[in-house]
Each structure stands twice: as C-alpha cells, then as structure tokens.
Amino acid sequence: MTRPILGVAIDAPLRRLFDYRAPASIEPARLQPGQRVWVPFGRRKAVGVIVELRQRSEVPDTRLKSALALIDEIPVLDAILLDLLRWSAEYYRHPPGEVIAAALPVALRNGADAVASAERWTLSAAARTGDAAPIGTRATRLRGLVDYLAAHGPGGAAELGALSPRWRDHVRELEQRGWVLRVREGVVATGTTTTAVAREPGPELTPEQDAAVGAIVAAHGCYTPFVLHGVTGSGKTEVYLRAIGAVVAHGEQALVLVPEISLTPQLVARFAARIPGPLAVLHSGLTDTDRLQAWRAARAGSAAVVIGTRSAVFAPLARPGLIVIDEEHDASYKQQDGFRYSARDLALARAQRHGIPIVLGSATPSLESLERIRAGRAQRLDLPKRTAGARPPSLHLIDLRAHADTQGFATPTLLTIRRHLDAGGQVLIYLNRRGYAPTLFCPGCGWVAPCPRCDARLTVHQRERSLDCHHCGTHRPIPETCPDCGEAVKPVGQGTERIEETLAGFFPEFALARIDRDAVRKRGSLEQTLERVHSGEVRLLVGTQMLTKGHHFPLVTLVVVLNADQGLFGTDFRAAERLAQTIVQVSGRAGRAEKPGEVLIQTEYPEHPLLQQLVHGGYDAFAAAALVEREQAHWPPFARVAVLRAEAPGREAPLAFLEHAKELVATCAVAGVEVLGPAAAPMERRAGHYRAQLLLHAATHSPLQRLLARWVPLLEEAPGARKVRWALDVDPLELF
Ligand code: ADP
Ligand code: ZN
Ligand code: ZN
C-alpha cells in the first residue's frame, strides 16, 4: 500500500491546506482526519491537523515533504467538529488552519497530550472475593467508595471526589487495607473544575416553564431550535437547568454558552448546585492547563455539562444531548477579530449536525431569532411573567428639553430618586460612558483635548488624574491649562465617575457604589461591590453596560437610563435594536423581588417611535416594528451582507485597495450582489490607522457565497493587498 498524502491545516494566515506524505513509520490504517501531526513548516516544526487523506497531490513529488510524527491515535476533532470547522472556514472565508486553531486549547495547538494519563483506583481481587481485611461497619465513607467502585468500575479524581471531599484519605486507607489498587491508564481523561452531586431540588415550575421544559425534553435526539423568550427574572435559567437535568439523566452532555460578562462564580455555583454531575468550565481567564483539563473532561464525557463563553462552541462532547445559548442576542457571541465567527450561528449548525435540540434564550431576542420563528425555522417558547409574583416595571420618558438639567439629571428624575430612597428602595443609574467626562474643554479658545492617534477626544479620568483614549489606550496626565492659549481647562459632559460624584452631593446620606470597567479593575472588587449591593448597604448604584447583564438586584426599585439618545440616530442598521435591548435589559434589573419597579428614561426625543413602542408595547412591539423596517430597507435578517475592511497608516492606501477590490467584483461575474462604497469609517483614524470599508449586499446567501469564493483569492493576489491590513467580515455585527 502506498503512503497516503495528508491535507494538513496549519495555524498560518493562508487559505489552503498543506500537503505532506504520511510519516514513514506509521501504517496507513492508523491515520484518520482530525489527528494532529508534527510537520516541517518553513524552517520550523509545526503542529498540524489532518483534514484529508488523499492518494495524490498537486505538489511535485520532489518537493513533497513527509510529516514527522503522528501525535494522536484518537482524533482531537471528531468527524462532526471537523466538518463544522471546514464548513466555517468556507463560510467565513477564513484560513482553515486558523479556524482549527481557534477550536483547540493552546496546549493542544502546541502538541500537548490530548489524553490525560490519569491515576485511577479499582477494587482489588481480594476485595471482590471477600478476602480483604474488614473495614468495619462504622466506616460508612469507606463503604461508600467500595460500593461505588463495585458498581461503576475503576474511578479517578473526578468521580471519587464527587463522593467525598476527603476521598484521598479514604482511598489511602483502603489501599493500606488491601481493598483498592492504583492503576494508570492512558485512555480515560479526567479533570473537571467542579464536582458536585445535585443537592438542591429547585422550585416547582410554573405552567409556562413546565411547557417549555416539556417541549425541549420531547425534542430529545432531534435537531429542534427553540427560542426561549422570557422577560428578565421569568425563570429561563430554571428552564435550562431542568432540561439539562433530563439530558444528564439520559447519560448525555449539555453544552451551555453564556456571554463573556455573565460567566460569574455565582452562575457556576448555581449550575453546580443543581446539575447531577461534574461541570467543566471554559473561559478566557483559564490557564492553559486548566483549559486543557476542561477540554479533556468534555471529550471524555466525564463532564456532564460544559459551560463556557464564545469559543466553548467548539468544545468536544462525547455524548452531546442539548445546547443552550443564554442571552443569545449578546454581542460577545460574535468574534470581532481574526476568525470572525458567530458562536450562536455555529451552535445552530452544530446542533443540526448532531441531531439535538438547541435553546436560544433571551429577554430581548435578536431580530434574527424572531425572524427564524416567523419563518418556521425555530419554535417559540414564552415565559411572559416574572416568577414569584414580581410585577413588570413601568417605563416613563423624561423630556430633557422640558426640564432644567442639573449635571445630567432632570428635576423630576431627582425627585423620583429621592422618593425611592426615602421609601427604602435601591436606585440604579445607567450611563454607557465610563470616566469622569467625555471632553476636556478650553473656554478661552474652544480647544478640546484630542487623541493624537484617533479621530476622537480623550476622556477625563479625575481619580486617576489622566486623559485616556477609549479606542487606542493613549494615556497621559491632565494639563492644568490649555496648550494653545494658556487658560484653565475644564471637563465637559457626564461619565459614570462624575455621576457618582454628583449623586454623592445630592444624596450624601446614602451609600453609593459604581460598577464599570475602571471601578472593578482590581480582582475581586466586583464581587465585593455586588455583595454590598445585595446586602442592601449600597442604596445608589451607578454603572455602565456591565450592570445590564446577568446580575440580579432584587432590592432595586428604580432604574434611571440617563441618556437614551446616543443610540437613537446611530448610523448602523442595528443601532435601534441594540438600544432597545439595552433599555429592556437594564429595566429588567428593577423590581425583581416583591417590590414593583419603576424605570425612567431621559431623552430629548420622547416622541421618537422607538421609545414610544418600547414604553407602550414593550420589546415585542418594538421588535415587530423593527422587523418591518428591516424588511423594507433590505437589511438582515432579510438580506445577507459582508464587509471588506482595510486600514493603513496613510489615508490613500485603504481606499485605493477597496476601489480595486470593487473592480474585481465585476470580474467575478456573479449576479445578485450589490457593492456599496468604499467609504471611510465614521471615526476614520484609530490607533494611527486610517480605516475604510466596502459593503457587499445580497438578497440571499448563495450569490454572496459564490462571489466570495471567487473574489477572496483575487484579493489575496491584488497588488494593493500588501500595503494595507484587510479583513473580511461575513454577517458583521457592526458595520464599523
Ligand atoms: P432568568 O434566567 O429568566 O432571569 P431565573 O431562572 O434566574 O430567571 O429566575 C429568577 C428568580 O426566580 C430566581 O431567583 C429563581 O430561583 C426564581 N425562580 C425561577 N423559577 C421559579 C419558580 N417556578 N418558582 C419560584 N421561583 C422561581
Ligand atoms: Zn485655549
Ligand atoms: Zn486613541
């Protein structure tokens, strides 16, 4: 038999596979797609993943090199994951080696063992025949271990640790008495971050929750997408927990994706307390070793539930049973650089390949998901009411034009805050701008402190006594006087830091806390602040976007959105959707317990239809109107778009490259794709680079894909391509 050719994916920015001869020492029958191999690559040795086995190569025989060694017997990517990744590389037009690298923990990319050689224990022959020394009737812990090993066979740290926290002592004692033996195996992986036995039964489900759980459970073993639309606090997480419980009871695994910001220790603890089996947690803060351990536990099937952020969509699963995506509208599911995938969309594709149900949960479903329901491609599950008798908050608009504004607050707003504080409530103030003030201004000559590297102003951070650019990280001291005319300069506008100061002035008798990226930078400080909020010590809470996700604030009775107007006239077609989601999410923090909540939205445009729909009809009314608008304007989900972005230190190069790219579209001869631009970004210069983009627009996906398949190879060869940094974004979340 001849040595096969391996089509290998290597982590390099090239949109192709690399051909190698199979290693001479390996019998061809041992080779499978999904295994890693060491290969010579340029002057170094690289880890690659076998994607294809072929009989011949386009590369001439004399130049074809041999792979050096096979790393895995069992593929690190099973057939379904490998297929999903190949499809993603095509769909997003991204180099396959980088796509596959994104799916593997760093340790595996560097050649680490995919299989842990784990220590395990098994019953001795003497124990089985009853010849071991008696362990005594009172040693119930020891008995428990023995019974477990007798019933389940050999066990490792994950299984035995779940039986007792002192299991190592017990095992040592049993070893000494000749009951158990230590074995080393190279096959089964262990290594989970939390082990738990289900202890808490959970509340009795409402009829709506019960129906939702019933529908998900009934879809067992069938690809069925569900959109679980439940207002904040309606018990969505409870539905996930029950549906997952049923999956785990079947001996299958659940994959749970959560937004970056909500993977908190509290959430993990809630799952750990309820899921009858070990949990593997995957997020970006893990060490390479922990990540590898969690990956192994997921693949070996020893983790009943795998919970993680975006990239966990690629976690291997031995026995997949269910996928859950919490807060599916969240922007963190879309990777914004490199391999720009949507974890939500890939999770749907993955569930389809496995033939399992998938639940997309949200209080504010994306318009894509709502359209999916309308088109019959997903089943809707509703949780219209809050649990435990909590009532929905009432929304009111405060017209900023009609009232005096005192440092960001209209008079009626201040009066309402006072009323809630006096009644013993907690008040949450939301402003999506951290720092003290967005502008440092000179009253003498009109100078404003600019970022030297961006078309943007520097934000004043009073406590740090610094001027910071939120786009590029430029950091410098605050000047005392204007560099142009020498007059004293002053901060203008409101940031969370200044709002905190203002509130301290108005309501000095109430304790105050701030939650934003600056305030919680220190490790553990977010937990501390949340603790002070939950205990009721903190009465006024100021924060950014960070507040709107996942946190429960049962004592909050009033939410104030300080300025809704930034989102009303955004240039991006998703600006309105994003604003509505933010307002509804932040409003959802109010009145989650028995106290009813109130929400004030300050705006200069109270008559704006978006705000009117939200106040009078809630998110559903807004979404229905927004979908009609999208359809009329031919924007997604009623069209497909891709953008080609380019940037360079000079203004001309990106535009020239994009002009050329536009001409290349014409040579591809694909009908049905419209090209818009090129246009400079609204903030053209960022971190010293000028940025521009070209937008491709088509009614459906297939002409767009046909065009991209022909066009991207031409772009790679284009003469201007080396003078710019360019990237393609398919299904972009933001147009800039
Ligand atoms: P969501 O995920 O939609 O925000 P959760 O599942 O976190 O909602 O539920 C909100 C609160 O209500 C939690 O404290 C939860 O324990 C409680 N809860 C959920 N379902 C029920 C129920 N059926 N009966 C009583 N309390 C419930
Ligand atoms: Zn000046
Ligand atoms: Zn900058």
Tab-separated table of C-alpha atoms in Angstrom, residues 257 313 325 328-330 333-334 341-349 358 360 366 368-369 574 733:
chain	number	residue	atom	x	y	z
A	257	LEU	CA	-22.864	29.104	26.193
A	313	VAL	CA	-18.973	26.237	20.964
A	325	ILE	CA	-27.279	29.697	24.453
A	328	GLU	CA	-28.431	34.821	22.569
A	329	HIS	CA	-28.681	38.460	21.421
A	330	ASP	CA	-25.408	39.303	23.175
A	333	TYR	CA	-21.017	35.738	20.711
A	334	LYS	CA	-19.513	37.301	17.613
A	341	TYR	CA	-17.430	33.707	13.624
A	342	SER	CA	-20.791	33.877	15.332
A	343	ALA	CA	-20.916	31.274	18.108
A	344	ARG	CA	-24.716	31.411	18.009
A	345	ASP	CA	-24.858	30.595	14.313
A	346	LEU	CA	-22.208	27.886	14.612
A	347	ALA	CA	-24.038	26.367	17.579
A	348	LEU	CA	-27.137	26.042	15.393
A	349	ALA	CA	-25.078	24.393	12.664
A	358	ILE	CA	-30.833	23.824	20.911
A	360	LEU	CA	-31.659	30.239	22.329
A	366	SER	CA	-32.251	39.220	18.289
A	368	GLU	CA	-32.563	37.192	13.511
A	369	SER	CA	-34.045	34.787	16.030
A	574	ARG	CA	-28.566	47.588	14.293
A	733	LEU	CA	-22.453	42.665	13.764
